[in-house]
Every structure is written in C-alpha cells, then in structure tokens.
JSON list of C-alpha atoms and ligand atoms in Angstrom, two decimals:
[
{"chain": "G", "resi": 1, "resn": "LEU", "atom": "CA", "xyz": [86.31, 88.44, 81.20]},
{"chain": "G", "resi": 2, "resn": "GLU", "atom": "CA", "xyz": [85.95, 86.07, 84.14]},
{"chain": "G", "resi": 3, "resn": "LEU", "atom": "CA", "xyz": [84.47, 86.36, 87.61]},
{"chain": "G", "resi": 4, "resn": "THR", "atom": "CA", "xyz": [85.95, 85.08, 90.84]},
{"chain": "G", "resi": 5, "resn": "PHE", "atom": "CA", "xyz": [84.79, 85.02, 94.41]},
{"chain": "G", "resi": 6, "resn": "ALA", "atom": "CA", "xyz": [87.11, 86.32, 97.13]},
{"chain": "G", "resi": 7, "resn": "ILE", "atom": "CA", "xyz": [86.79, 86.42, 100.91]},
{"chain": "G", "resi": 8, "resn": "LEU", "atom": "CA", "xyz": [88.87, 88.45, 103.35]},
{"chain": "G", "resi": 9, "resn": "LYS", "atom": "CA", "xyz": [88.72, 86.30, 106.46]},
{"chain": "G", "resi": 10, "resn": "PRO", "atom": "CA", "xyz": [87.77, 87.47, 110.00]},
{"chain": "G", "resi": 11, "resn": "HIS", "atom": "CA", "xyz": [91.29, 88.11, 111.36]},
{"chain": "G", "resi": 12, "resn": "VAL", "atom": "CA", "xyz": [91.96, 90.46, 108.43]},
{"chain": "G", "resi": 13, "resn": "ILE", "atom": "CA", "xyz": [88.75, 92.42, 109.00]},
{"chain": "G", "resi": 14, "resn": "LYS", "atom": "CA", "xyz": [89.90, 93.11, 112.57]},
{"chain": "G", "resi": 15, "resn": "GLN", "atom": "CA", "xyz": [92.82, 95.09, 111.06]},
{"chain": "G", "resi": 16, "resn": "PRO", "atom": "CA", "xyz": [91.51, 97.99, 108.95]},
{"chain": "G", "resi": 17, "resn": "LEU", "atom": "CA", "xyz": [94.99, 98.69, 107.58]},
{"chain": "G", "resi": 18, "resn": "ALA", "atom": "CA", "xyz": [95.28, 95.13, 106.28]},
{"chain": "G", "resi": 19, "resn": "VAL", "atom": "CA", "xyz": [91.85, 95.42, 104.61]},
{"chain": "G", "resi": 20, "resn": "GLU", "atom": "CA", "xyz": [92.95, 98.67, 103.00]},
{"chain": "G", "resi": 21, "resn": "LYS", "atom": "CA", "xyz": [96.19, 97.12, 101.71]},
{"chain": "G", "resi": 22, "resn": "ILE", "atom": "CA", "xyz": [94.43, 94.08, 100.24]},
{"chain": "G", "resi": 23, "resn": "ARG", "atom": "CA", "xyz": [91.79, 96.29, 98.57]},
{"chain": "G", "resi": 24, "resn": "ASN", "atom": "CA", "xyz": [94.66, 98.24, 97.05]},
{"chain": "G", "resi": 25, "resn": "ILE", "atom": "CA", "xyz": [96.19, 95.04, 95.70]},
{"chain": "G", "resi": 26, "resn": "ILE", "atom": "CA", "xyz": [92.79, 94.13, 94.19]},
{"chain": "G", "resi": 27, "resn": "LEU", "atom": "CA", "xyz": [92.38, 97.50, 92.46]},
{"chain": "G", "resi": 28, "resn": "THR", "atom": "CA", "xyz": [95.97, 97.86, 91.25]},
{"chain": "G", "resi": 29, "resn": "SER", "atom": "CA", "xyz": [95.71, 94.34, 89.78]},
{"chain": "G", "resi": 30, "resn": "ASN", "atom": "CA", "xyz": [92.96, 95.62, 87.47]},
{"chain": "G", "resi": 31, "resn": "PHE", "atom": "CA", "xyz": [90.07, 93.80, 89.09]},
{"chain": "G", "resi": 32, "resn": "LYS", "atom": "CA", "xyz": [86.66, 95.46, 88.95]},
{"chain": "G", "resi": 33, "resn": "VAL", "atom": "CA", "xyz": [84.68, 94.96, 92.15]},
{"chain": "G", "resi": 34, "resn": "VAL", "atom": "CA", "xyz": [81.28, 93.77, 90.87]},
{"chain": "G", "resi": 35, "resn": "LYS", "atom": "CA", "xyz": [79.83, 93.40, 94.36]},
{"chain": "G", "resi": 36, "resn": "SER", "atom": "CA", "xyz": [81.12, 93.64, 97.89]},
{"chain": "G", "resi": 37, "resn": "LYS", "atom": "CA", "xyz": [79.54, 92.85, 101.21]},
{"chain": "G", "resi": 38, "resn": "ARG", "atom": "CA", "xyz": [80.62, 92.58, 104.85]},
{"chain": "G", "resi": 39, "resn": "HIS", "atom": "CA", "xyz": [78.85, 89.72, 106.59]},
{"chain": "G", "resi": 40, "resn": "THR", "atom": "CA", "xyz": [79.39, 87.35, 109.49]},
{"chain": "G", "resi": 41, "resn": "ILE", "atom": "CA", "xyz": [79.19, 83.83, 108.08]},
{"chain": "G", "resi": 42, "resn": "GLN", "atom": "CA", "xyz": [76.56, 81.76, 109.87]},
{"chain": "G", "resi": 43, "resn": "LEU", "atom": "CA", "xyz": [77.27, 78.18, 110.91]},
{"chain": "G", "resi": 44, "resn": "HIS", "atom": "CA", "xyz": [75.03, 76.62, 108.23]},
{"chain": "G", "resi": 45, "resn": "GLU", "atom": "CA", "xyz": [76.69, 78.79, 105.56]},
{"chain": "G", "resi": 46, "resn": "ALA", "atom": "CA", "xyz": [80.21, 77.79, 106.66]},
{"chain": "G", "resi": 47, "resn": "GLU", "atom": "CA", "xyz": [79.23, 74.12, 106.72]},
{"chain": "G", "resi": 48, "resn": "SER", "atom": "CA", "xyz": [77.83, 74.17, 103.19]},
{"chain": "G", "resi": 49, "resn": "PHE", "atom": "CA", "xyz": [80.66, 76.33, 101.85]},
{"chain": "G", "resi": 50, "resn": "TYR", "atom": "CA", "xyz": [83.34, 73.97, 103.22]},
{"chain": "G", "resi": 51, "resn": "HIS", "atom": "CA", "xyz": [81.46, 70.66, 102.85]},
{"chain": "G", "resi": 52, "resn": "GLU", "atom": "CA", "xyz": [84.29, 69.29, 100.64]},
{"chain": "G", "resi": 53, "resn": "HIS", "atom": "CA", "xyz": [86.57, 69.51, 103.71]},
{"chain": "G", "resi": 54, "resn": "LYS", "atom": "CA", "xyz": [84.13, 67.87, 106.12]},
{"chain": "G", "resi": 55, "resn": "THR", "atom": "CA", "xyz": [86.36, 64.85, 106.83]},
{"chain": "G", "resi": 56, "resn": "LYS", "atom": "CA", "xyz": [89.61, 66.84, 107.20]},
{"chain": "G", "resi": 57, "resn": "PHE", "atom": "CA", "xyz": [91.28, 67.28, 110.58]},
{"chain": "G", "resi": 58, "resn": "PHE", "atom": "CA", "xyz": [91.07, 71.06, 110.31]},
{"chain": "G", "resi": 59, "resn": "TYR", "atom": "CA", "xyz": [87.34, 71.25, 109.44]},
{"chain": "G", "resi": 60, "resn": "LYS", "atom": "CA", "xyz": [86.00, 72.14, 112.89]},
{"chain": "G", "resi": 61, "resn": "ARG", "atom": "CA", "xyz": [88.75, 74.71, 113.44]},
{"chain": "G", "resi": 62, "resn": "LEU", "atom": "CA", "xyz": [88.04, 76.22, 110.01]},
{"chain": "G", "resi": 63, "resn": "VAL", "atom": "CA", "xyz": [84.27, 76.51, 110.54]},
{"chain": "G", "resi": 64, "resn": "THR", "atom": "CA", "xyz": [84.75, 77.96, 114.04]},
{"chain": "G", "resi": 65, "resn": "PHE", "atom": "CA", "xyz": [87.20, 80.54, 112.73]},
{"chain": "G", "resi": 66, "resn": "MET", "atom": "CA", "xyz": [85.10, 81.52, 109.71]},
{"chain": "G", "resi": 67, "resn": "THR", "atom": "CA", "xyz": [82.02, 82.14, 111.92]},
{"chain": "G", "resi": 68, "resn": "SER", "atom": "CA", "xyz": [84.01, 84.09, 114.55]},
{"chain": "G", "resi": 69, "resn": "GLY", "atom": "CA", "xyz": [83.38, 87.56, 113.10]},
{"chain": "G", "resi": 70, "resn": "PRO", "atom": "CA", "xyz": [82.68, 89.55, 109.94]},
{"chain": "G", "resi": 71, "resn": "SER", "atom": "CA", "xyz": [84.34, 88.68, 106.63]},
{"chain": "G", "resi": 72, "resn": "ASP", "atom": "CA", "xyz": [84.43, 90.73, 103.43]},
{"chain": "G", "resi": 73, "resn": "PHE", "atom": "CA", "xyz": [83.00, 89.11, 100.29]},
{"chain": "G", "resi": 74, "resn": "TYR", "atom": "CA", "xyz": [83.87, 90.26, 96.81]},
{"chain": "G", "resi": 75, "resn": "ILE", "atom": "CA", "xyz": [82.82, 89.28, 93.35]},
{"chain": "G", "resi": 76, "resn": "LEU", "atom": "CA", "xyz": [85.76, 90.34, 91.20]},
{"chain": "G", "resi": 77, "resn": "ALA", "atom": "CA", "xyz": [85.94, 90.63, 87.42]},
{"chain": "G", "resi": 78, "resn": "ARG", "atom": "CA", "xyz": [89.04, 90.50, 85.25]},
{"chain": "G", "resi": 79, "resn": "GLU", "atom": "CA", "xyz": [90.54, 88.49, 82.46]},
{"chain": "G", "resi": 80, "resn": "ASP", "atom": "CA", "xyz": [91.75, 85.21, 84.03]},
{"chain": "G", "resi": 81, "resn": "ALA", "atom": "CA", "xyz": [90.26, 86.33, 87.35]},
{"chain": "G", "resi": 82, "resn": "ILE", "atom": "CA", "xyz": [90.35, 82.94, 89.10]},
{"chain": "G", "resi": 83, "resn": "LYS", "atom": "CA", "xyz": [93.99, 82.18, 88.35]},
{"chain": "G", "resi": 84, "resn": "THR", "atom": "CA", "xyz": [95.14, 85.76, 88.89]},
{"chain": "G", "resi": 85, "resn": "TRP", "atom": "CA", "xyz": [93.48, 86.07, 92.31]},
{"chain": "G", "resi": 86, "resn": "ARG", "atom": "CA", "xyz": [94.89, 82.70, 93.44]},
{"chain": "G", "resi": 87, "resn": "GLN", "atom": "CA", "xyz": [98.36, 83.81, 92.32]},
{"chain": "G", "resi": 88, "resn": "LEU", "atom": "CA", "xyz": [98.02, 87.04, 94.29]},
{"chain": "G", "resi": 89, "resn": "MET", "atom": "CA", "xyz": [96.91, 85.05, 97.37]},
{"chain": "G", "resi": 90, "resn": "GLY", "atom": "CA", "xyz": [99.88, 82.67, 97.29]},
{"chain": "G", "resi": 91, "resn": "PRO", "atom": "CA", "xyz": [100.04, 79.12, 98.73]},
{"chain": "G", "resi": 92, "resn": "THR", "atom": "CA", "xyz": [97.45, 77.83, 101.22]},
{"chain": "G", "resi": 93, "resn": "LYS", "atom": "CA", "xyz": [99.95, 77.01, 103.95]},
{"chain": "G", "resi": 94, "resn": "VAL", "atom": "CA", "xyz": [101.67, 79.76, 105.86]},
{"chain": "G", "resi": 95, "resn": "PHE", "atom": "CA", "xyz": [104.96, 77.86, 106.07]},
{"chain": "G", "resi": 96, "resn": "LYS", "atom": "CA", "xyz": [105.07, 77.54, 102.29]},
{"chain": "G", "resi": 97, "resn": "THR", "atom": "CA", "xyz": [104.26, 81.22, 101.75]},
{"chain": "G", "resi": 98, "resn": "GLN", "atom": "CA", "xyz": [107.34, 82.22, 103.73]},
{"chain": "G", "resi": 99, "resn": "PHE", "atom": "CA", "xyz": [109.60, 80.35, 101.32]},
{"chain": "G", "resi": 100, "resn": "GLU", "atom": "CA", "xyz": [107.78, 80.62, 98.02]},
{"chain": "G", "resi": 101, "resn": "ALA", "atom": "CA", "xyz": [105.82, 83.87, 98.14]},
{"chain": "G", "resi": 102, "resn": "PRO", "atom": "CA", "xyz": [106.51, 86.12, 101.14]},
{"chain": "G", "resi": 103, "resn": "ASP", "atom": "CA", "xyz": [105.09, 89.13, 99.24]},
{"chain": "G", "resi": 104, "resn": "SER", "atom": "CA", "xyz": [101.83, 87.39, 98.38]},
{"chain": "G", "resi": 105, "resn": "ILE", "atom": "CA", "xyz": [98.66, 88.30, 100.28]},
{"chain": "G", "resi": 106, "resn": "ARG", "atom": "CA", "xyz": [98.87, 85.16, 102.42]},
{"chain": "G", "resi": 107, "resn": "GLY", "atom": "CA", "xyz": [102.60, 85.75, 102.83]},
{"chain": "G", "resi": 108, "resn": "GLN", "atom": "CA", "xyz": [101.93, 89.21, 104.24]},
{"chain": "G", "resi": 109, "resn": "PHE", "atom": "CA", "xyz": [98.68, 88.69, 106.13]},
{"chain": "G", "resi": 110, "resn": "GLY", "atom": "CA", "xyz": [98.39, 84.96, 106.85]},
{"chain": "G", "resi": 111, "resn": "LEU", "atom": "CA", "xyz": [98.79, 83.95, 110.50]},
{"chain": "G", "resi": 112, "resn": "SER", "atom": "CA", "xyz": [98.36, 80.16, 110.25]},
{"chain": "G", "resi": 113, "resn": "ASP", "atom": "CA", "xyz": [97.14, 77.45, 107.86]},
{"chain": "G", "resi": 114, "resn": "THR", "atom": "CA", "xyz": [93.56, 78.18, 108.95]},
{"chain": "G", "resi": 115, "resn": "ARG", "atom": "CA", "xyz": [93.88, 81.97, 109.34]},
{"chain": "G", "resi": 116, "resn": "ASN", "atom": "CA", "xyz": [95.44, 82.34, 105.91]},
{"chain": "G", "resi": 117, "resn": "ALA", "atom": "CA", "xyz": [93.89, 85.73, 105.20]},
{"chain": "G", "resi": 118, "resn": "THR", "atom": "CA", "xyz": [91.85, 85.11, 102.05]},
{"chain": "G", "resi": 119, "resn": "HIS", "atom": "CA", "xyz": [89.76, 82.69, 100.04]},
{"chain": "G", "resi": 120, "resn": "GLY", "atom": "CA", "xyz": [89.64, 82.44, 96.27]},
{"chain": "G", "resi": 121, "resn": "SER", "atom": "CA", "xyz": [87.49, 80.27, 94.03]},
{"chain": "G", "resi": 122, "resn": "GLY", "atom": "CA", "xyz": [89.19, 77.24, 92.54]},
{"chain": "G", "resi": 123, "resn": "SER", "atom": "CA", "xyz": [87.07, 76.99, 89.40]},
{"chain": "G", "resi": 124, "resn": "ILE", "atom": "CA", "xyz": [84.07, 78.42, 87.56]},
{"chain": "G", "resi": 125, "resn": "ILE", "atom": "CA", "xyz": [82.01, 75.30, 88.34]},
{"chain": "G", "resi": 126, "resn": "PHE", "atom": "CA", "xyz": [82.73, 75.89, 91.99]},
{"chain": "G", "resi": 127, "resn": "ILE", "atom": "CA", "xyz": [81.43, 79.45, 91.78]},
{"chain": "G", "resi": 128, "resn": "LEU", "atom": "CA", "xyz": [78.20, 78.36, 90.17]},
{"chain": "G", "resi": 129, "resn": "THR", "atom": "CA", "xyz": [77.50, 75.49, 92.54]},
{"chain": "G", "resi": 130, "resn": "ASN", "atom": "CA", "xyz": [78.92, 76.59, 95.88]},
{"chain": "G", "resi": 131, "resn": "HIS", "atom": "CA", "xyz": [79.19, 80.35, 95.97]},
{"chain": "G", "resi": 132, "resn": "ARG", "atom": "CA", "xyz": [75.55, 81.37, 95.81]},
{"chain": "E", "resi": 1, "resn": "LIG", "atom": "P1", "xyz": [90.57, 78.48, 99.60]},
{"chain": "E", "resi": 1, "resn": "LIG", "atom": "O1", "xyz": [89.66, 77.35, 99.13]},
{"chain": "E", "resi": 1, "resn": "LIG", "atom": "O2", "xyz": [90.14, 79.07, 100.95]},
{"chain": "E", "resi": 1, "resn": "LIG", "atom": "O3", "xyz": [90.82, 79.54, 98.59]},
{"chain": "E", "resi": 1, "resn": "LIG", "atom": "P2", "xyz": [92.79, 76.79, 99.12]},
{"chain": "E", "resi": 1, "resn": "LIG", "atom": "O4", "xyz": [92.07, 76.36, 97.89]},
{"chain": "E", "resi": 1, "resn": "LIG", "atom": "O5", "xyz": [94.17, 77.36, 98.98]},
{"chain": "E", "resi": 1, "resn": "LIG", "atom": "O6", "xyz": [91.98, 77.86, 99.93]},
{"chain": "E", "resi": 1, "resn": "LIG", "atom": "P3", "xyz": [91.80, 74.44, 100.49]},
{"chain": "E", "resi": 1, "resn": "LIG", "atom": "O7", "xyz": [92.56, 73.20, 100.48]},
{"chain": "E", "resi": 1, "resn": "LIG", "atom": "O8", "xyz": [90.59, 74.59, 99.60]},
{"chain": "E", "resi": 1, "resn": "LIG", "atom": "O9", "xyz": [92.83, 75.63, 100.20]},
{"chain": "E", "resi": 1, "resn": "LIG", "atom": "O10", "xyz": [91.40, 74.74, 102.00]},
{"chain": "E", "resi": 1, "resn": "LIG", "atom": "C1", "xyz": [90.34, 75.59, 102.34]},
{"chain": "E", "resi": 1, "resn": "LIG", "atom": "C2", "xyz": [90.70, 76.34, 103.60]},
{"chain": "E", "resi": 1, "resn": "LIG", "atom": "O11", "xyz": [90.89, 75.41, 104.68]},
{"chain": "E", "resi": 1, "resn": "LIG", "atom": "C3", "xyz": [92.04, 77.09, 103.51]},
{"chain": "E", "resi": 1, "resn": "LIG", "atom": "O12", "xyz": [91.91, 78.38, 102.95]},
{"chain": "E", "resi": 1, "resn": "LIG", "atom": "C4", "xyz": [92.45, 77.16, 104.98]},
{"chain": "E", "resi": 1, "resn": "LIG", "atom": "O13", "xyz": [91.76, 78.21, 105.65]},
{"chain": "E", "resi": 1, "resn": "LIG", "atom": "C5", "xyz": [91.94, 75.84, 105.53]},
{"chain": "E", "resi": 1, "resn": "LIG", "atom": "N1", "xyz": [93.01, 74.83, 105.52]},
{"chain": "E", "resi": 1, "resn": "LIG", "atom": "C6", "xyz": [93.48, 74.16, 104.45]},
{"chain": "E", "resi": 1, "resn": "LIG", "atom": "N2", "xyz": [94.46, 73.30, 104.78]},
{"chain": "E", "resi": 1, "resn": "LIG", "atom": "C7", "xyz": [94.63, 73.43, 106.12]},
{"chain": "E", "resi": 1, "resn": "LIG", "atom": "C8", "xyz": [95.50, 72.81, 107.08]},
{"chain": "E", "resi": 1, "resn": "LIG", "atom": "N3", "xyz": [96.39, 71.88, 106.71]},
{"chain": "E", "resi": 1, "resn": "LIG", "atom": "N4", "xyz": [95.39, 73.19, 108.37]},
{"chain": "E", "resi": 1, "resn": "LIG", "atom": "C9", "xyz": [94.49, 74.12, 108.75]},
{"chain": "E", "resi": 1, "resn": "LIG", "atom": "N5", "xyz": [93.64, 74.74, 107.91]},
{"chain": "E", "resi": 1, "resn": "LIG", "atom": "C10", "xyz": [93.70, 74.41, 106.61]},
{"chain": "E", "resi": 2, "resn": "LIG", "atom": "MG1", "xyz": [89.98, 75.67, 97.90]}
]
C-alpha cells in the first residue's frame, strides 16, 4: 500500500460536474480516500509548495492561479498509488494530452499548461518533505 497526494485545481472546483467525474475516476480506480479537504491555498503555501519551480517562466502564473480559489486536496491510498494517479492524470502539458492521452484526467479537464486540472505527487520523498 502506498499513499499519494492529489489536488483538484481551482478551475475544476468551479465545475461541480467535473469534480464529480474526477472523484468517480478516483473511486473506480480502487483508491481509498484517506483524507479530503477543500481549501483556498494561501500565497505562502503556494510559494513553498512550488519552490522547485521558482526560477521557471510560469512560476508567477502558477502561484497566482493556485491561490485564485478553492482547491480539493486528497490523500489517496492504493498499491502503486503515486504511479497510478500520475498515469490517470496524463501528461503535464495540454497539447501533449490531446495526442497521447485525450481520455486522461488532464486530457478531459485541462485547459492550459498551468490550468492542467490536477496535481499528483512525484515521489514518496516529496510527500514527506513538501506535502505537510
Ligand atoms: P504536478 O507536479 O502538478 O503533479 P507535473 O509533475 O506533471 O505536475 P511539474 O513540472 O511538476 O509538472 O509542474 C508543476 C505545475 O506547474 C504543473 O502541474 C502545471 O500546473 C505548471 N506547469 C508546468 N509546466 C508548465 C508550463 N510549461 N507552462 C505553464 N505551466 C506549467
Ligand atoms: Mg511535479
């Protein structure tokens, strides 16, 4: 059993039907929801969460978007949770999703490279150090 950390980003939360569909994907993929919370990310939280991207061109855009409204946070449990959730999400970039994984979560609900619908942990270390 492994844990992963998932976020449904603000543009998704504005569409209750999209939230419902993604929750369905989570449950039908045999994840157990260990904890869930709706919360508007504060600026200091977004800055520490995305500090690895601080020098990237999209950083300011990303932080502004992520603090723009409520997000849903989930701790999910499953065998191979990290890899499985990232597979369900699909590629980071919206252009790539349209060619490689149109049925993935980002393929269905992503609007742009920044507003790409969901976050998923990259590794266990990352959960322990960054996702407090
Ligand atoms: P995440 O860490 O959110 O699960 P990821 O690991 O697929 O996504 P990262 O490279 O860690 O992608 O980027 C973190 C977030 O930064 C992405 O989810 C996206 O919102 C934003 N982002 C990444 N690349 C770009 C880009 N080229 N242009 C705009 N925003 C981007
Ligand atoms: Mg990442």
